[in-house]
PDB file of C-alpha atoms in Angstrom:
ATOM      1  CA  GLU A   1     -32.006 -46.163  -0.073  1.00  0.00           C
ATOM      2  CA  VAL A   2     -31.873 -44.328   3.261  1.00  0.00           C
ATOM      3  CA  GLN A   3     -33.108 -46.506   6.093  1.00  0.00           C
ATOM      4  CA  LEU A   4     -33.455 -45.730   9.813  1.00  0.00           C
ATOM      5  CA  VAL A   5     -34.548 -48.573  12.058  1.00  0.00           C
ATOM      6  CA  GLU A   6     -35.371 -48.026  15.682  1.00  0.00           C
ATOM      7  CA  SER A   7     -35.325 -50.621  18.397  1.00  0.00           C
ATOM      8  CA  GLY A   8     -35.427 -50.901  22.202  1.00  0.00           C
ATOM      9  CA  GLY A   9     -38.899 -49.634  22.972  1.00  0.00           C
ATOM     10  CA  GLY A  10     -41.360 -51.245  25.381  1.00  0.00           C
ATOM     11  CA  LEU A  11     -43.162 -50.944  28.636  1.00  0.00           C
ATOM     12  CA  VAL A  12     -41.233 -49.540  31.605  1.00  0.00           C
ATOM     13  CA  GLN A  13     -42.164 -48.431  35.084  1.00  0.00           C
ATOM     14  CA  PRO A  14     -41.905 -44.801  36.084  1.00  0.00           C
ATOM     15  CA  GLY A  15     -38.462 -43.918  37.319  1.00  0.00           C
ATOM     16  CA  ARG A  16     -36.749 -46.702  35.373  1.00  0.00           C
ATOM     17  CA  SER A  17     -34.536 -46.523  32.318  1.00  0.00           C
ATOM     18  CA  LEU A  18     -34.703 -47.480  28.693  1.00  0.00           C
ATOM     19  CA  LYS A  19     -32.198 -47.180  25.838  1.00  0.00           C
ATOM     20  CA  LEU A  20     -33.336 -46.734  22.200  1.00  0.00           C
ATOM     21  CA  SER A  21     -31.141 -47.495  19.189  1.00  0.00           C
ATOM     22  CA  CYS A  22     -31.381 -46.350  15.625  1.00  0.00           C
ATOM     23  CA  ALA A  23     -29.477 -48.271  12.943  1.00  0.00           C
ATOM     24  CA  ALA A  24     -28.796 -46.199   9.807  1.00  0.00           C
ATOM     25  CA  SER A  25     -28.013 -47.443   6.315  1.00  0.00           C
ATOM     26  CA  GLY A  26     -27.992 -46.089   2.762  1.00  0.00           C
ATOM     27  CA  PHE A  27     -26.021 -42.926   3.467  1.00  0.00           C
ATOM     28  CA  THR A  28     -22.750 -41.805   5.037  1.00  0.00           C
ATOM     29  CA  PHE A  29     -23.942 -41.672   8.662  1.00  0.00           C
ATOM     30  CA  SER A  30     -21.003 -39.675   9.946  1.00  0.00           C
ATOM     31  CA  ASN A  31     -21.888 -36.798   7.606  1.00  0.00           C
ATOM     32  CA  TYR A  32     -25.241 -36.060   9.164  1.00  0.00           C
ATOM     33  CA  GLY A  33     -26.565 -34.693  12.378  1.00  0.00           C
ATOM     34  CA  MET A  34     -29.222 -36.934  13.863  1.00  0.00           C
ATOM     35  CA  ALA A  35     -32.211 -36.475  16.172  1.00  0.00           C
ATOM     36  CA  TRP A  36     -35.000 -38.061  18.133  1.00  0.00           C
ATOM     37  CA  VAL A  37     -38.573 -36.764  17.739  1.00  0.00           C
ATOM     38  CA  ARG A  38     -41.519 -38.177  19.649  1.00  0.00           C
ATOM     39  CA  GLN A  39     -45.277 -38.172  18.978  1.00  0.00           C
ATOM     40  CA  THR A  40     -48.352 -38.630  21.105  1.00  0.00           C
ATOM     41  CA  PRO A  41     -52.035 -38.276  20.232  1.00  0.00           C
ATOM     42  CA  THR A  42     -52.448 -35.503  22.800  1.00  0.00           C
ATOM     43  CA  LYS A  43     -49.253 -33.435  22.546  1.00  0.00           C
ATOM     44  CA  GLY A  44     -48.461 -34.139  18.874  1.00  0.00           C
ATOM     45  CA  LEU A  45     -44.897 -34.063  17.536  1.00  0.00           C
ATOM     46  CA  GLU A  46     -42.111 -32.903  19.838  1.00  0.00           C
ATOM     47  CA  TRP A  47     -38.419 -32.641  19.096  1.00  0.00           C
ATOM     48  CA  VAL A  48     -36.530 -34.404  21.902  1.00  0.00           C
ATOM     49  CA  ALA A  49     -32.751 -34.259  21.152  1.00  0.00           C
ATOM     50  CA  SER A  50     -30.188 -33.779  18.497  1.00  0.00           C
ATOM     51  CA  ILE A  51     -26.477 -34.680  18.052  1.00  0.00           C
ATOM     52  CA  SER A  52     -23.860 -33.261  15.738  1.00  0.00           C
ATOM     53  CA  THR A  53     -22.004 -35.350  13.122  1.00  0.00           C
ATOM     54  CA  GLY A  54     -19.040 -36.172  15.405  1.00  0.00           C
ATOM     55  CA  GLY A  55     -21.118 -36.383  18.590  1.00  0.00           C
ATOM     56  CA  GLY A  56     -19.414 -33.458  20.255  1.00  0.00           C
ATOM     57  CA  ASN A  57     -22.489 -31.246  20.400  1.00  0.00           C
ATOM     58  CA  THR A  58     -25.789 -32.364  21.791  1.00  0.00           C
ATOM     59  CA  TYR A  59     -29.074 -30.517  22.303  1.00  0.00           C
ATOM     60  CA  TYR A  60     -32.165 -31.344  24.341  1.00  0.00           C
ATOM     61  CA  ARG A  61     -35.631 -30.027  24.918  1.00  0.00           C
ATOM     62  CA  ASP A  62     -36.037 -28.648  28.399  1.00  0.00           C
ATOM     63  CA  SER A  63     -38.272 -31.379  29.738  1.00  0.00           C
ATOM     64  CA  VAL A  64     -35.716 -34.075  29.108  1.00  0.00           C
ATOM     65  CA  LYS A  65     -32.487 -32.261  30.057  1.00  0.00           C
ATOM     66  CA  GLY A  66     -30.626 -34.168  32.711  1.00  0.00           C
ATOM     67  CA  ARG A  67     -32.692 -37.318  32.172  1.00  0.00           C
ATOM     68  CA  PHE A  68     -32.071 -38.244  28.531  1.00  0.00           C
ATOM     69  CA  THR A  69     -28.695 -38.674  26.789  1.00  0.00           C
ATOM     70  CA  ILE A  70     -28.267 -38.780  23.023  1.00  0.00           C
ATOM     71  CA  SER A  71     -25.128 -40.432  21.590  1.00  0.00           C
ATOM     72  CA  ARG A  72     -23.848 -42.024  18.379  1.00  0.00           C
ATOM     73  CA  ASP A  73     -21.287 -44.563  17.250  1.00  0.00           C
ATOM     74  CA  ASN A  74     -20.208 -43.641  13.711  1.00  0.00           C
ATOM     75  CA  ALA A  75     -18.288 -46.918  13.341  1.00  0.00           C
ATOM     76  CA  LYS A  76     -21.614 -48.768  13.868  1.00  0.00           C
ATOM     77  CA  ASN A  77     -23.809 -46.307  11.959  1.00  0.00           C
ATOM     78  CA  THR A  78     -26.020 -46.181  15.004  1.00  0.00           C
ATOM     79  CA  GLN A  79     -27.403 -43.461  17.293  1.00  0.00           C
ATOM     80  CA  TYR A  80     -28.882 -43.983  20.742  1.00  0.00           C
ATOM     81  CA  LEU A  81     -31.177 -42.370  23.251  1.00  0.00           C
ATOM     82  CA  GLN A  82     -30.587 -43.303  26.897  1.00  0.00           C
ATOM     83  CA  MET A  83     -33.719 -42.408  28.852  1.00  0.00           C
ATOM     84  CA  ASP A  84     -33.428 -42.309  32.607  1.00  0.00           C
ATOM     85  CA  SER A  85     -35.950 -41.335  35.328  1.00  0.00           C
ATOM     86  CA  LEU A  86     -38.780 -41.959  32.882  1.00  0.00           C
ATOM     87  CA  ARG A  87     -42.121 -40.301  33.552  1.00  0.00           C
ATOM     88  CA  SER A  88     -45.603 -41.130  32.323  1.00  0.00           C
ATOM     89  CA  GLU A  89     -45.444 -38.034  30.086  1.00  0.00           C
ATOM     90  CA  ASP A  90     -42.535 -39.614  28.196  1.00  0.00           C
ATOM     91  CA  THR A  91     -44.950 -42.169  26.795  1.00  0.00           C
ATOM     92  CA  ALA A  92     -44.844 -41.736  23.051  1.00  0.00           C
ATOM     93  CA  THR A  93     -43.725 -43.123  19.755  1.00  0.00           C
ATOM     94  CA  TYR A  94     -40.067 -42.158  19.279  1.00  0.00           C
ATOM     95  CA  TYR A  95     -38.755 -41.475  15.829  1.00  0.00           C
ATOM     96  CA  CYS A  96     -35.142 -41.418  14.745  1.00  0.00           C
ATOM     97  CA  ALA A  97     -34.623 -38.688  12.180  1.00  0.00           C
ATOM     98  CA  ARG A  98     -31.812 -37.357  10.007  1.00  0.00           C
ATOM     99  CA  HIS A  99     -31.079 -33.649   9.895  1.00  0.00           C
ATOM    100  CA  LEU A 100     -31.249 -32.227   6.356  1.00  0.00           C
ATOM    101  CA  ILE A 101     -28.733 -29.479   6.933  1.00  0.00           C
ATOM    102  CA  THR A 102     -26.015 -29.740   9.611  1.00  0.00           C
ATOM    103  CA  ILE A 103     -27.939 -29.455  12.878  1.00  0.00           C
ATOM    104  CA  ALA A 104     -30.692 -27.128  11.610  1.00  0.00           C
ATOM    105  CA  ALA A 105     -34.052 -28.436  12.828  1.00  0.00           C
ATOM    106  CA  ILE A 106     -35.243 -29.873   9.523  1.00  0.00           C
ATOM    107  CA  TRP A 107     -35.513 -33.680   9.201  1.00  0.00           C
ATOM    108  CA  ASP A 108     -35.524 -35.289   5.761  1.00  0.00           C
ATOM    109  CA  TYR A 109     -35.697 -38.978   6.685  1.00  0.00           C
ATOM    110  CA  TRP A 110     -37.525 -40.600   9.572  1.00  0.00           C
ATOM    111  CA  GLY A 111     -37.555 -44.167  10.905  1.00  0.00           C
ATOM    112  CA  GLN A 112     -40.842 -46.059  11.402  1.00  0.00           C
ATOM    113  CA  GLY A 113     -40.858 -45.242  15.108  1.00  0.00           C
ATOM    114  CA  VAL A 114     -40.692 -47.292  18.320  1.00  0.00           C
ATOM    115  CA  MET A 115     -43.281 -47.171  21.098  1.00  0.00           C
ATOM    116  CA  VAL A 116     -42.300 -46.331  24.633  1.00  0.00           C
ATOM    117  CA  THR A 117     -44.910 -46.775  27.367  1.00  0.00           C
ATOM    118  CA  VAL A 118     -44.119 -45.572  30.890  1.00  0.00           C
ATOM    119  CA  SER A 119     -46.621 -47.038  33.326  1.00  0.00           C
ATOM    120  CA  SER A 120     -46.782 -48.997  36.584  1.00  0.00           C
TER     121      SER A 120
ATOM    122  CA  ASP B   1     -42.240 -21.496  22.683  1.00  0.00           C
ATOM    123  CA  THR B   2     -43.533 -20.453  19.292  1.00  0.00           C
ATOM    124  CA  VAL B   3     -47.034 -21.778  18.800  1.00  0.00           C
ATOM    125  CA  LEU B   4     -48.108 -22.881  15.323  1.00  0.00           C
ATOM    126  CA  THR B   5     -51.842 -22.882  14.639  1.00  0.00           C
ATOM    127  CA  GLN B   6     -53.355 -25.064  11.879  1.00  0.00           C
ATOM    128  CA  SER B   7     -56.978 -25.676  10.913  1.00  0.00           C
ATOM    129  CA  PRO B   8     -57.913 -29.208  12.059  1.00  0.00           C
ATOM    130  CA  ALA B   9     -59.395 -30.705   8.919  1.00  0.00           C
ATOM    131  CA  LEU B  10     -60.204 -30.088   5.225  1.00  0.00           C
ATOM    132  CA  ALA B  11     -62.142 -32.076   2.647  1.00  0.00           C
ATOM    133  CA  VAL B  12     -61.506 -31.622  -1.098  1.00  0.00           C
ATOM    134  CA  SER B  13     -62.262 -33.496  -4.283  1.00  0.00           C
ATOM    135  CA  PRO B  14     -59.532 -35.073  -6.410  1.00  0.00           C
ATOM    136  CA  GLY B  15     -58.199 -32.668  -9.055  1.00  0.00           C
ATOM    137  CA  GLU B  16     -58.904 -29.585  -6.960  1.00  0.00           C
ATOM    138  CA  ARG B  17     -56.446 -27.159  -5.482  1.00  0.00           C
ATOM    139  CA  VAL B  18     -56.107 -27.108  -1.745  1.00  0.00           C
ATOM    140  CA  THR B  19     -54.288 -24.655   0.559  1.00  0.00           C
ATOM    141  CA  ILE B  20     -53.324 -25.589   4.088  1.00  0.00           C
ATOM    142  CA  SER B  21     -52.458 -22.725   6.434  1.00  0.00           C
ATOM    143  CA  CYS B  22     -50.169 -22.358   9.387  1.00  0.00           C
ATOM    144  CA  LYS B  23     -50.016 -19.300  11.554  1.00  0.00           C
ATOM    145  CA  ALA B  24     -47.051 -18.684  13.953  1.00  0.00           C
ATOM    146  CA  SER B  25     -47.499 -16.827  17.253  1.00  0.00           C
ATOM    147  CA  GLU B  26     -44.358 -14.830  16.363  1.00  0.00           C
ATOM    148  CA  SER B  27     -42.248 -14.290  13.368  1.00  0.00           C
ATOM    149  CA  VAL B  28     -40.141 -17.338  12.245  1.00  0.00           C
ATOM    150  CA  SER B  29     -38.682 -15.623   9.192  1.00  0.00           C
ATOM    151  CA  THR B  30     -38.812 -18.322   6.485  1.00  0.00           C
ATOM    152  CA  ARG B  31     -37.854 -21.166   8.856  1.00  0.00           C
ATOM    153  CA  MET B  32     -41.031 -23.021   8.235  1.00  0.00           C
ATOM    154  CA  HIS B  33     -41.200 -26.636   7.007  1.00  0.00           C
ATOM    155  CA  TRP B  34     -44.016 -28.960   6.045  1.00  0.00           C
ATOM    156  CA  TYR B  35     -44.430 -32.723   6.581  1.00  0.00           C
ATOM    157  CA  GLN B  36     -46.938 -35.291   5.410  1.00  0.00           C
ATOM    158  CA  GLN B  37     -47.918 -38.168   7.618  1.00  0.00           C
ATOM    159  CA  LYS B  38     -50.126 -41.030   6.482  1.00  0.00           C
ATOM    160  CA  PRO B  39     -51.873 -43.258   9.021  1.00  0.00           C
ATOM    161  CA  GLY B  40     -49.462 -45.670  10.658  1.00  0.00           C
ATOM    162  CA  GLN B  41     -46.454 -44.118   8.894  1.00  0.00           C
ATOM    163  CA  GLN B  42     -43.620 -41.767   9.835  1.00  0.00           C
ATOM    164  CA  PRO B  43     -43.681 -38.079   8.792  1.00  0.00           C
ATOM    165  CA  LYS B  44     -42.251 -37.198   5.407  1.00  0.00           C
ATOM    166  CA  LEU B  45     -40.527 -33.903   4.592  1.00  0.00           C
ATOM    167  CA  LEU B  46     -42.369 -32.054   1.794  1.00  0.00           C
ATOM    168  CA  ILE B  47     -41.213 -28.446   1.915  1.00  0.00           C
ATOM    169  CA  TYR B  48     -38.313 -26.806   3.818  1.00  0.00           C
ATOM    170  CA  LYS B  49     -37.579 -23.148   4.509  1.00  0.00           C
ATOM    171  CA  ALA B  50     -41.040 -22.129   3.418  1.00  0.00           C
ATOM    172  CA  SER B  51     -40.791 -22.791  -0.310  1.00  0.00           C
ATOM    173  CA  ASN B  52     -38.129 -25.354  -1.065  1.00  0.00           C
ATOM    174  CA  LEU B  53     -39.317 -28.707  -2.402  1.00  0.00           C
ATOM    175  CA  ALA B  54     -37.715 -31.678  -0.695  1.00  0.00           C
ATOM    176  CA  SER B  55     -36.029 -34.338  -2.781  1.00  0.00           C
ATOM    177  CA  GLY B  56     -38.424 -36.682  -4.565  1.00  0.00           C
ATOM    178  CA  VAL B  57     -41.555 -34.673  -3.693  1.00  0.00           C
ATOM    179  CA  PRO B  58     -43.889 -34.055  -6.665  1.00  0.00           C
ATOM    180  CA  ALA B  59     -44.146 -30.565  -7.987  1.00  0.00           C
ATOM    181  CA  ARG B  60     -47.854 -30.601  -7.128  1.00  0.00           C
ATOM    182  CA  PHE B  61     -46.739 -29.535  -3.642  1.00  0.00           C
ATOM    183  CA  SER B  62     -45.589 -26.020  -3.078  1.00  0.00           C
ATOM    184  CA  GLY B  63     -45.077 -23.701  -0.096  1.00  0.00           C
ATOM    185  CA  SER B  64     -45.132 -19.980   0.513  1.00  0.00           C
ATOM    186  CA  GLY B  65     -45.024 -17.384   3.219  1.00  0.00           C
ATOM    187  CA  SER B  66     -42.770 -15.571   5.633  1.00  0.00           C
ATOM    188  CA  GLY B  67     -43.000 -14.043   9.057  1.00  0.00           C
ATOM    189  CA  THR B  68     -46.076 -15.504  10.742  1.00  0.00           C
ATOM    190  CA  ASP B  69     -48.241 -16.738   7.842  1.00  0.00           C
ATOM    191  CA  PHE B  70     -47.493 -19.791   5.730  1.00  0.00           C
ATOM    192  CA  THR B  71     -49.255 -21.924   3.188  1.00  0.00           C
ATOM    193  CA  LEU B  72     -48.822 -25.401   1.750  1.00  0.00           C
ATOM    194  CA  THR B  73     -50.549 -25.819  -1.570  1.00  0.00           C
ATOM    195  CA  ILE B  74     -51.379 -29.054  -3.379  1.00  0.00           C
ATOM    196  CA  ASP B  75     -52.505 -28.641  -7.006  1.00  0.00           C
ATOM    197  CA  PRO B  76     -53.988 -30.860  -8.176  1.00  0.00           C
ATOM    198  CA  VAL B  77     -54.880 -33.039  -5.205  1.00  0.00           C
ATOM    199  CA  GLU B  78     -54.710 -36.786  -5.783  1.00  0.00           C
ATOM    200  CA  ALA B  79     -56.381 -39.634  -3.808  1.00  0.00           C
ATOM    201  CA  ASP B  80     -52.950 -40.608  -2.382  1.00  0.00           C
ATOM    202  CA  ASP B  81     -52.658 -37.171  -0.667  1.00  0.00           C
ATOM    203  CA  THR B  82     -55.043 -38.280   2.095  1.00  0.00           C
ATOM    204  CA  ALA B  83     -52.917 -37.598   5.181  1.00  0.00           C
ATOM    205  CA  THR B  84     -52.203 -35.234   8.000  1.00  0.00           C
ATOM    206  CA  TYR B  85     -50.007 -32.277   7.213  1.00  0.00           C
ATOM    207  CA  PHE B  86     -47.858 -30.683   9.894  1.00  0.00           C
ATOM    208  CA  CYS B  87     -46.022 -27.372   9.811  1.00  0.00           C
ATOM    209  CA  GLN B  88     -42.830 -27.064  11.884  1.00  0.00           C
ATOM    210  CA  GLN B  89     -40.714 -23.981  12.685  1.00  0.00           C
ATOM    211  CA  SER B  90     -36.968 -24.009  13.378  1.00  0.00           C
ATOM    212  CA  TRP B  91     -36.500 -20.284  14.204  1.00  0.00           C
ATOM    213  CA  ASN B  92     -37.088 -20.463  17.931  1.00  0.00           C
ATOM    214  CA  GLY B  93     -36.590 -23.979  19.293  1.00  0.00           C
ATOM    215  CA  PRO B  94     -38.279 -26.428  16.997  1.00  0.00           C
ATOM    216  CA  THR B  95     -42.072 -26.706  17.407  1.00  0.00           C
ATOM    217  CA  PHE B  96     -44.798 -28.353  15.356  1.00  0.00           C
ATOM    218  CA  GLY B  97     -48.376 -27.480  14.519  1.00  0.00           C
ATOM    219  CA  ALA B  98     -51.082 -29.923  15.557  1.00  0.00           C
ATOM    220  CA  GLY B  99     -51.661 -30.932  11.981  1.00  0.00           C
ATOM    221  CA  THR B 100     -54.390 -30.552   9.352  1.00  0.00           C
ATOM    222  CA  LYS B 101     -56.145 -33.723   8.329  1.00  0.00           C
ATOM    223  CA  LEU B 102     -56.828 -33.763   4.615  1.00  0.00           C
ATOM    224  CA  GLU B 103     -59.682 -35.978   3.424  1.00  0.00           C
ATOM    225  CA  LEU B 104     -60.781 -36.560  -0.127  1.00  0.00           C
ATOM    226  CA  LYS B 105     -64.437 -36.467  -1.051  1.00  0.00           C
TER     227      LYS B 105
END
């Protein structure tokens, strides 16, 4: 059974950093591109970042470029999202998701999500 | 960004056929996908590339369309289908629709 379990969320002040982790199991992690997608009640679902199978290619939405870094450790079956210079508009539930096909933006499995709140 | 427009809500009776529409602000070819999200849960992929059923999804769900107009059909609707349904395009930077909330009468 495919499982994606996020951790690392919480309350953080604007301008500070937070690192999310996503532990994967039930599939060959190194064979799949991975992503982070976030959701808020006001803006809905937004793709945040994606990473290729080996980690050599990364992609970001414009609003997080230069602030967020996606990475993965295939030996640990884990992907990460390092979030720096956080803003109030980054407040959201962050989902870890598996790409269905290479790095095409279709996600066939999602984690339960982790809440990130950016507030002073 | 490509904007996806969905009607906000629908109410149907169990056993009926329901169609949920999604209109793109520009052509996305057949790069349209559909997700189901139940309250408090993560999204679940139902249909990819307009008409392909995702693994494990019941055949009651189907998708159609190309260009700017797409449809998700559920036939027949069951009580467990109460959820919000999102369309998402992957032709021009991934974007999602705001979702259609399906309620059962």
